[in-house]
mmCIF file of C-alpha atoms in Angstrom:
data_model
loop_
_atom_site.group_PDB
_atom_site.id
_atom_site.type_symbol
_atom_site.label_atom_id
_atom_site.label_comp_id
_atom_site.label_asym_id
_atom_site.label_seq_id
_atom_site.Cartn_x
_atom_site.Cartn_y
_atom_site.Cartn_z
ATOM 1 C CA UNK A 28 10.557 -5.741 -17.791
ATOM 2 C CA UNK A 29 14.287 -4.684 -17.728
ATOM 3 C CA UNK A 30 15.509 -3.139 -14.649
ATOM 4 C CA UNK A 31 17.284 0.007 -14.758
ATOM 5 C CA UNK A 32 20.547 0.823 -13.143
ATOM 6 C CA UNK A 33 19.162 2.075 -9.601
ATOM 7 C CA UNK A 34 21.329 4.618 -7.544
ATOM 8 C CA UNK A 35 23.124 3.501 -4.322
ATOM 9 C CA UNK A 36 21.093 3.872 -1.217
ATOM 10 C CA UNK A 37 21.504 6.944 0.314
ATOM 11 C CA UNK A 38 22.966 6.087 3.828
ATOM 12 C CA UNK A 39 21.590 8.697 6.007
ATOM 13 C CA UNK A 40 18.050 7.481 5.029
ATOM 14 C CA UNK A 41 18.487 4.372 7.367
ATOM 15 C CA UNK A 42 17.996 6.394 10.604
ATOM 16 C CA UNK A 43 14.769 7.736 8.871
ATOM 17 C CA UNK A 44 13.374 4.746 7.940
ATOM 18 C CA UNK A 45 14.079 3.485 11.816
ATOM 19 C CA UNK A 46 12.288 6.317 12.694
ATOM 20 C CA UNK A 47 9.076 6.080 10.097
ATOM 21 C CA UNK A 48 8.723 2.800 9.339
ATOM 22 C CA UNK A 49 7.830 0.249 11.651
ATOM 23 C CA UNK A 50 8.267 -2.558 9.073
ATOM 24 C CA UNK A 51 11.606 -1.816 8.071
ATOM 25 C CA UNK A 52 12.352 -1.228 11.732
ATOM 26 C CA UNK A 53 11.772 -4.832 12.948
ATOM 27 C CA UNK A 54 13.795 -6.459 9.993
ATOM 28 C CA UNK A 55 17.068 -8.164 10.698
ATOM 29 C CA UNK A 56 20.093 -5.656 9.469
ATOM 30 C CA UNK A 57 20.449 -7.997 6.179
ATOM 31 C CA UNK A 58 17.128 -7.762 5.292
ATOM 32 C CA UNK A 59 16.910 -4.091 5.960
ATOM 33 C CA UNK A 60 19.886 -4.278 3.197
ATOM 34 C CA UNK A 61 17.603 -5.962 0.901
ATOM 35 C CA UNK A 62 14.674 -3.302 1.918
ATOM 36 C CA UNK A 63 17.025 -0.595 0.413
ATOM 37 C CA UNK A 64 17.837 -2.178 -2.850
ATOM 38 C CA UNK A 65 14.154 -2.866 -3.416
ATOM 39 C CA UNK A 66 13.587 0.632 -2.896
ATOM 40 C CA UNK A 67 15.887 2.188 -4.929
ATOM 41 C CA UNK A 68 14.997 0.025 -7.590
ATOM 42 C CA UNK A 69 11.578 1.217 -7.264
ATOM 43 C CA UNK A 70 12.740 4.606 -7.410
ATOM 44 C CA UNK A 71 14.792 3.663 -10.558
ATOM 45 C CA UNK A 72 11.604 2.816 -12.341
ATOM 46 C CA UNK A 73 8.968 5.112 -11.717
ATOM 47 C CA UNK A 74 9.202 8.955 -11.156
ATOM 48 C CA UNK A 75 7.609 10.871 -8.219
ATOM 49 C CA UNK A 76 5.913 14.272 -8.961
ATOM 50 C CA UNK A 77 4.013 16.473 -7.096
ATOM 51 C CA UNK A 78 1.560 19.459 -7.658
ATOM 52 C CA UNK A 79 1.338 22.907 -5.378
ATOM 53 C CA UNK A 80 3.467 21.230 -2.822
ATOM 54 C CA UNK A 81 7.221 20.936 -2.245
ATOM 55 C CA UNK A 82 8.969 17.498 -2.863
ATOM 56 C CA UNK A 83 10.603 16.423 -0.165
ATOM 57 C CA UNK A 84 13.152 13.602 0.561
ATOM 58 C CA UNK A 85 10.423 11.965 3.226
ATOM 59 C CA UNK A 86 8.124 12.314 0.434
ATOM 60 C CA UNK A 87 10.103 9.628 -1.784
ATOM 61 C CA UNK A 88 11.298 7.503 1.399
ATOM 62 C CA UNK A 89 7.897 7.118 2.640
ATOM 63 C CA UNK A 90 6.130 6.191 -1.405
ATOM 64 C CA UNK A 91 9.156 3.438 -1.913
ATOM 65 C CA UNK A 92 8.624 2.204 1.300
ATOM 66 C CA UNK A 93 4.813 1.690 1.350
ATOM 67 C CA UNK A 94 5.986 0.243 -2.748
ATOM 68 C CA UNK A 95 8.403 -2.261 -1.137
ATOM 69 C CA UNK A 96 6.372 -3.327 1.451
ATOM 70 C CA UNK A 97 3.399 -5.515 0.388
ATOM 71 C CA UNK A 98 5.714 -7.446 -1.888
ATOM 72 C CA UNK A 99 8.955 -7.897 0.007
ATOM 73 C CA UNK A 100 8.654 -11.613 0.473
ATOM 74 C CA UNK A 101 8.953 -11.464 -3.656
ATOM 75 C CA UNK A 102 12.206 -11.683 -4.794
ATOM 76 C CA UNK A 103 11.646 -9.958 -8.071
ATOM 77 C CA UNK A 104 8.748 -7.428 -8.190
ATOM 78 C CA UNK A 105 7.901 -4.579 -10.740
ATOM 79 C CA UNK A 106 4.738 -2.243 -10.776
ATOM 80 C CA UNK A 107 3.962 -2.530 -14.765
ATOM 81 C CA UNK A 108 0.872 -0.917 -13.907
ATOM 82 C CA UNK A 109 1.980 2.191 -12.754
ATOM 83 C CA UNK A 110 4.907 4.936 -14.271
ATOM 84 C CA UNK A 111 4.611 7.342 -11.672
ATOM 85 C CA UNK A 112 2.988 8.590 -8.549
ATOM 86 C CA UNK A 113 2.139 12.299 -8.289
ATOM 87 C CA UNK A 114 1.506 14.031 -4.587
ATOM 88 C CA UNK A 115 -1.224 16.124 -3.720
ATOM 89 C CA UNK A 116 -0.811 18.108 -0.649
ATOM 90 C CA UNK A 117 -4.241 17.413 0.698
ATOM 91 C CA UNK A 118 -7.053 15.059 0.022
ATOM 92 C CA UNK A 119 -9.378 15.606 -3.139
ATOM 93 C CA UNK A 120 -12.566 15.302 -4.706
ATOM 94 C CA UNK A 121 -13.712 12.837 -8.144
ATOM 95 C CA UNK A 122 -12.121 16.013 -10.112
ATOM 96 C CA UNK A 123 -9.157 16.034 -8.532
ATOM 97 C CA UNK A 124 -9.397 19.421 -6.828
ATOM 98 C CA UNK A 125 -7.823 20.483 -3.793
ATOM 99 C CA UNK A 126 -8.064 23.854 -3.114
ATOM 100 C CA UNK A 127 -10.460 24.623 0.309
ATOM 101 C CA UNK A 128 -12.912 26.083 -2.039
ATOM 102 C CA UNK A 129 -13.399 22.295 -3.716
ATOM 103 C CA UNK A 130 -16.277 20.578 -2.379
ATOM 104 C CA UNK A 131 -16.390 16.838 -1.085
ATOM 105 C CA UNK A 132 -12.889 16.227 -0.733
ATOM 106 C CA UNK A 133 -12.567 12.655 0.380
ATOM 107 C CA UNK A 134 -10.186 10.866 -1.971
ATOM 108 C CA UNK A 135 -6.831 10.264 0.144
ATOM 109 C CA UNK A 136 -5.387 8.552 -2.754
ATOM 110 C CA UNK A 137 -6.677 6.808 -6.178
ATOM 111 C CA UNK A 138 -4.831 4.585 -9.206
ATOM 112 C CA UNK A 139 -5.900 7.048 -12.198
ATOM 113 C CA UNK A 140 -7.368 5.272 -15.490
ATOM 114 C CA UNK A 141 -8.069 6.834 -18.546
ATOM 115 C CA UNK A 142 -6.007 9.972 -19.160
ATOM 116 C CA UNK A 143 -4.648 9.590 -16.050
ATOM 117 C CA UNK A 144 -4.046 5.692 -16.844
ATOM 118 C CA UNK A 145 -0.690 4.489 -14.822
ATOM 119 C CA UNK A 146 -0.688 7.276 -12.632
ATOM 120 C CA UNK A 147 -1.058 6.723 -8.714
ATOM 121 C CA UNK A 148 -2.505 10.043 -7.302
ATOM 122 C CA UNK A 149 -1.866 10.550 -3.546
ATOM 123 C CA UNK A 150 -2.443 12.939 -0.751
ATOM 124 C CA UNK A 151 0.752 13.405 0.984
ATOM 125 C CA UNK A 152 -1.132 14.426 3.998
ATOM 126 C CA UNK A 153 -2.852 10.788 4.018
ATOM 127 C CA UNK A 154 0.885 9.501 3.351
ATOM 128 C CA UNK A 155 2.292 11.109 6.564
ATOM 129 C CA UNK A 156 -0.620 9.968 8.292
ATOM 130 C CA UNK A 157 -0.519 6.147 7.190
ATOM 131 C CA UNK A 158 3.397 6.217 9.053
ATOM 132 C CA UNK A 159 2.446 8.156 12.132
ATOM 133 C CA UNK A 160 -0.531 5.802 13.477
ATOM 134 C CA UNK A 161 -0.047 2.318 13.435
ATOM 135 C CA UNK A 162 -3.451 1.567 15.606
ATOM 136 C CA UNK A 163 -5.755 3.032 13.137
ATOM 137 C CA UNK A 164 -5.063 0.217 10.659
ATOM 138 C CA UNK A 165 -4.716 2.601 7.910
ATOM 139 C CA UNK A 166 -2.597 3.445 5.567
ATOM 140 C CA UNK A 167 -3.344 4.874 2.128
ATOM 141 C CA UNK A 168 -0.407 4.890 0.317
ATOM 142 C CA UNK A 169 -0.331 0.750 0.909
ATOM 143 C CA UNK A 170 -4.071 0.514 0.235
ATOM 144 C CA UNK A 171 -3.300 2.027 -3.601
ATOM 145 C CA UNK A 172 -0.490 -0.153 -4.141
ATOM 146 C CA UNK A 173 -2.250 -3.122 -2.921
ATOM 147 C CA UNK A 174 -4.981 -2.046 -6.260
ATOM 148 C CA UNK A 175 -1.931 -1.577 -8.785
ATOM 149 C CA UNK A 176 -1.078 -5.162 -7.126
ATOM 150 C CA UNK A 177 -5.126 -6.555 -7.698
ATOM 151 C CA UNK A 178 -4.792 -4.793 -11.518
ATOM 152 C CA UNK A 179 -1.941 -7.058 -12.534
ATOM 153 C CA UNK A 180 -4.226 -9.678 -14.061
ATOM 154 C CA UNK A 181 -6.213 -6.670 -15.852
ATOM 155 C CA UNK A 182 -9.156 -6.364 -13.170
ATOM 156 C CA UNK A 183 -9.087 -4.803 -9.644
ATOM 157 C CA UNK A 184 -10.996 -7.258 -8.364
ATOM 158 C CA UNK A 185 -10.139 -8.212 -4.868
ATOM 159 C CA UNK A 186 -8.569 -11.486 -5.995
ATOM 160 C CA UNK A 187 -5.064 -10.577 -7.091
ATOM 161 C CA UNK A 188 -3.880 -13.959 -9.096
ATOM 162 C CA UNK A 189 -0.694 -13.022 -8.850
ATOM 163 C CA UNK A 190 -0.613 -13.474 -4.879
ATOM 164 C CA UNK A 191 -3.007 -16.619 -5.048
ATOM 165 C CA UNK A 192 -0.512 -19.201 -5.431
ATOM 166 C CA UNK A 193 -0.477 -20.602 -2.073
ATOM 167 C CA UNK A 194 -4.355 -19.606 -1.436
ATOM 168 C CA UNK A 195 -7.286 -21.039 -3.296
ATOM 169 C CA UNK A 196 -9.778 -19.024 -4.500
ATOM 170 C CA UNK A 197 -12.551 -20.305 -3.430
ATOM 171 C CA UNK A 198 -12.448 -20.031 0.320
ATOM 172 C CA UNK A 199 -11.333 -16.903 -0.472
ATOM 173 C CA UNK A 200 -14.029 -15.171 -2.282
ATOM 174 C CA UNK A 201 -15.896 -17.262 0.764
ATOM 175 C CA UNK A 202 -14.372 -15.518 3.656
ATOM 176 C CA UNK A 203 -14.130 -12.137 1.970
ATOM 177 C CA UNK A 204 -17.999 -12.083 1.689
ATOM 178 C CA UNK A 205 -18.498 -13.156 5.007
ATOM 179 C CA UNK A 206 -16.177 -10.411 6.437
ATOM 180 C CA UNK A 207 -18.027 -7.792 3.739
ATOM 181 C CA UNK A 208 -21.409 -8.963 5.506
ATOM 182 C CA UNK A 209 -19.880 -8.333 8.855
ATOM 183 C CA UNK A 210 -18.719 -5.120 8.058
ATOM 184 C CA UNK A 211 -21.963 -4.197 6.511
ATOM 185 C CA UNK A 212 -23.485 -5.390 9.524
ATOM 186 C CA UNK A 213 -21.896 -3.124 11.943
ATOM 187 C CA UNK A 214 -20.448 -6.162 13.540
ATOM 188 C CA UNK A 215 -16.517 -6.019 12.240
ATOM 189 C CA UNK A 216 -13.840 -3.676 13.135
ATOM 190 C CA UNK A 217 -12.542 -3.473 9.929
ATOM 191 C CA UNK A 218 -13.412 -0.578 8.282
ATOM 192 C CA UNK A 219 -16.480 0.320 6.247
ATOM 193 C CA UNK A 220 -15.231 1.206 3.012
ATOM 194 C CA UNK A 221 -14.220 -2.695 3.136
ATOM 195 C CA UNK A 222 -17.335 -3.941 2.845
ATOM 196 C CA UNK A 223 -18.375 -1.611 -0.346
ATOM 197 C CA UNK A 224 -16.847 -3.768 -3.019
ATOM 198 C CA UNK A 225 -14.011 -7.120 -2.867
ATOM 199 C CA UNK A 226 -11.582 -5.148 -4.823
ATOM 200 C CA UNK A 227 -11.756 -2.481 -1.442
ATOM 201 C CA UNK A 228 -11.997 -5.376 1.011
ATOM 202 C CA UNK A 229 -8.918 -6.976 -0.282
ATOM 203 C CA UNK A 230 -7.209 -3.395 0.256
ATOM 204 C CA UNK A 231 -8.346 -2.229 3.185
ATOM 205 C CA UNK A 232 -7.569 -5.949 5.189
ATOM 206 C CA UNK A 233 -3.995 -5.222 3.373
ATOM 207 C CA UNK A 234 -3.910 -1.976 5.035
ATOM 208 C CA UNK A 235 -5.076 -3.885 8.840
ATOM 209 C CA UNK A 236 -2.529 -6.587 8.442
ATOM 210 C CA UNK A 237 0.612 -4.837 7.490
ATOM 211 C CA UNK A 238 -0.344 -1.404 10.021
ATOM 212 C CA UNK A 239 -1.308 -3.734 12.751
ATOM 213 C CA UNK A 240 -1.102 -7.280 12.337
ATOM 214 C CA UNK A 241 -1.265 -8.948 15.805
ATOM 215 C CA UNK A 242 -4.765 -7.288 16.433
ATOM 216 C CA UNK A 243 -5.855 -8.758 12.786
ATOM 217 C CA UNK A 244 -4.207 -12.501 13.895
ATOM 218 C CA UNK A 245 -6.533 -11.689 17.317
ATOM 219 C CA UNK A 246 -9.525 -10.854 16.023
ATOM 220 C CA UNK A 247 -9.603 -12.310 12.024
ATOM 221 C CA UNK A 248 -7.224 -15.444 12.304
ATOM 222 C CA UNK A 249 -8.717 -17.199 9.192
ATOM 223 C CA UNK A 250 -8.082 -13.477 7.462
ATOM 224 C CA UNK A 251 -4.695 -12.935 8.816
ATOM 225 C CA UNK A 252 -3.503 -17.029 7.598
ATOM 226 C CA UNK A 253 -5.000 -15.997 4.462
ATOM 227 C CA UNK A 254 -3.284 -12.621 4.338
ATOM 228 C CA UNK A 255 -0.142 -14.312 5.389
ATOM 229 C CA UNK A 256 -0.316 -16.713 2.509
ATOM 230 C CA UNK A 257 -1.118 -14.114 0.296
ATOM 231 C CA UNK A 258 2.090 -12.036 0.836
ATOM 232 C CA UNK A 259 3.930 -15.191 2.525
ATOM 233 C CA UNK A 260 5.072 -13.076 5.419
ATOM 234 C CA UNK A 261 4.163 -13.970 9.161
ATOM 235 C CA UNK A 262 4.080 -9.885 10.151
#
């Protein structure tokens, strides 16, 4: 994929991002540098929309950010999966409703196939909420671009080949079943909609070890080595 010219970082985002981001927050100056190319370059590449809500500047900060984050150790990375990410102000249901007349809305955020094929859809209430709590080990925004990461070999899966080079497979898809059982077993704190399918496991430990990784390294430390070598970051 060619990259396209990105626009210079604005500079009166930094103090935002010290304020929102605890990742970007504990990099070394230089690397915070590098954070903002990669995000404008994200930004460069894939539009940001939004439906009955007002786009906001946080709005964009806070989707590049969660972007840039799970692949930062990269040196080149590009989302070929996805062409733009459209906000919702709320969460929704399997029709993509909203409104508080809609019924069962529990969707924070989904990667849209079929006519809504490289679209991510997200709720920018779930967004906001993903930066403000660190201890809950969540964050949805992450968790969808962790998928578009998983879909790069054509399957969301829960074994993203592109991230496997330092991590064998095998042991892998060992571990990640035996943290599904314990999930499913009441007897993990990782959270239940891990332990529905691997493709969800792989993005809701992503979510734990990037929101709060020295709790993960505590409690999972063949997960978080595994993690680590996954995204080759000690975080």
């Amino acid at each position: 994929m060619n990259s396209k010219k990105a626009k210079p970082f604005p500079q009166h985002w930094h103090p935002i991002l010290m304020k929102e981001v605890k990742f970007y927050k504990n990099l070394e100056p230089t690397e915070q540098k590098r954070f903002q190319n990669r995000m404008m370059q994200f930004l460069s590449e894939i539009y940001i929309d939004s439906v009955d809500v007002e786009l906001v500047e946080l709005d964009k900060i806070l989707i590049a950010a969660s972007a840039v984050i799970p692949v930062f150790a990269f040196k080149e990375w590009y989302y070929p999966t996805v062409s733009g990410v459209i906000l919702y102000p709320d969460n929704f249901n399997e029709d993509f409703e909203f409104s508080h007349k809609s019924k069962s809305k529990r969707i924070a955020g989904v990667v849209g196939t079929g006519r809504l094929e490289g679209k991510m859809i997200l709720s920018k209430k779930a967004l906001y909420h993903g930066f403000k709590n660190s201890n809950d080990k969540r964050n949805t925004a992450i968790h969808e671009f962790i998928h578009l990461i998983d879909k790069m070999d054509d399957k969301i899966d829960g074994i993203p080949e592109i991230l496997m080079e330092n991590v064998n497979a095998i042991p892998w898809l060992k571990l990640m079943h035996d943290e599904m059982e314990a999930i499913n077993n009441d007897k993990s704190d990782i959270r239940a909609y891990g332990g529905t399918k691997q493709a969800e496991f792989f993005a809701v430990a992503s979510e734990y070890f990037f929101e709060n990784p020295k709790l993960m390294k505590r409690k999972h430390p063949e997960l978080y080595q595994m993690m680590a070598a996954c995204f080759r970051v000690k975080v």
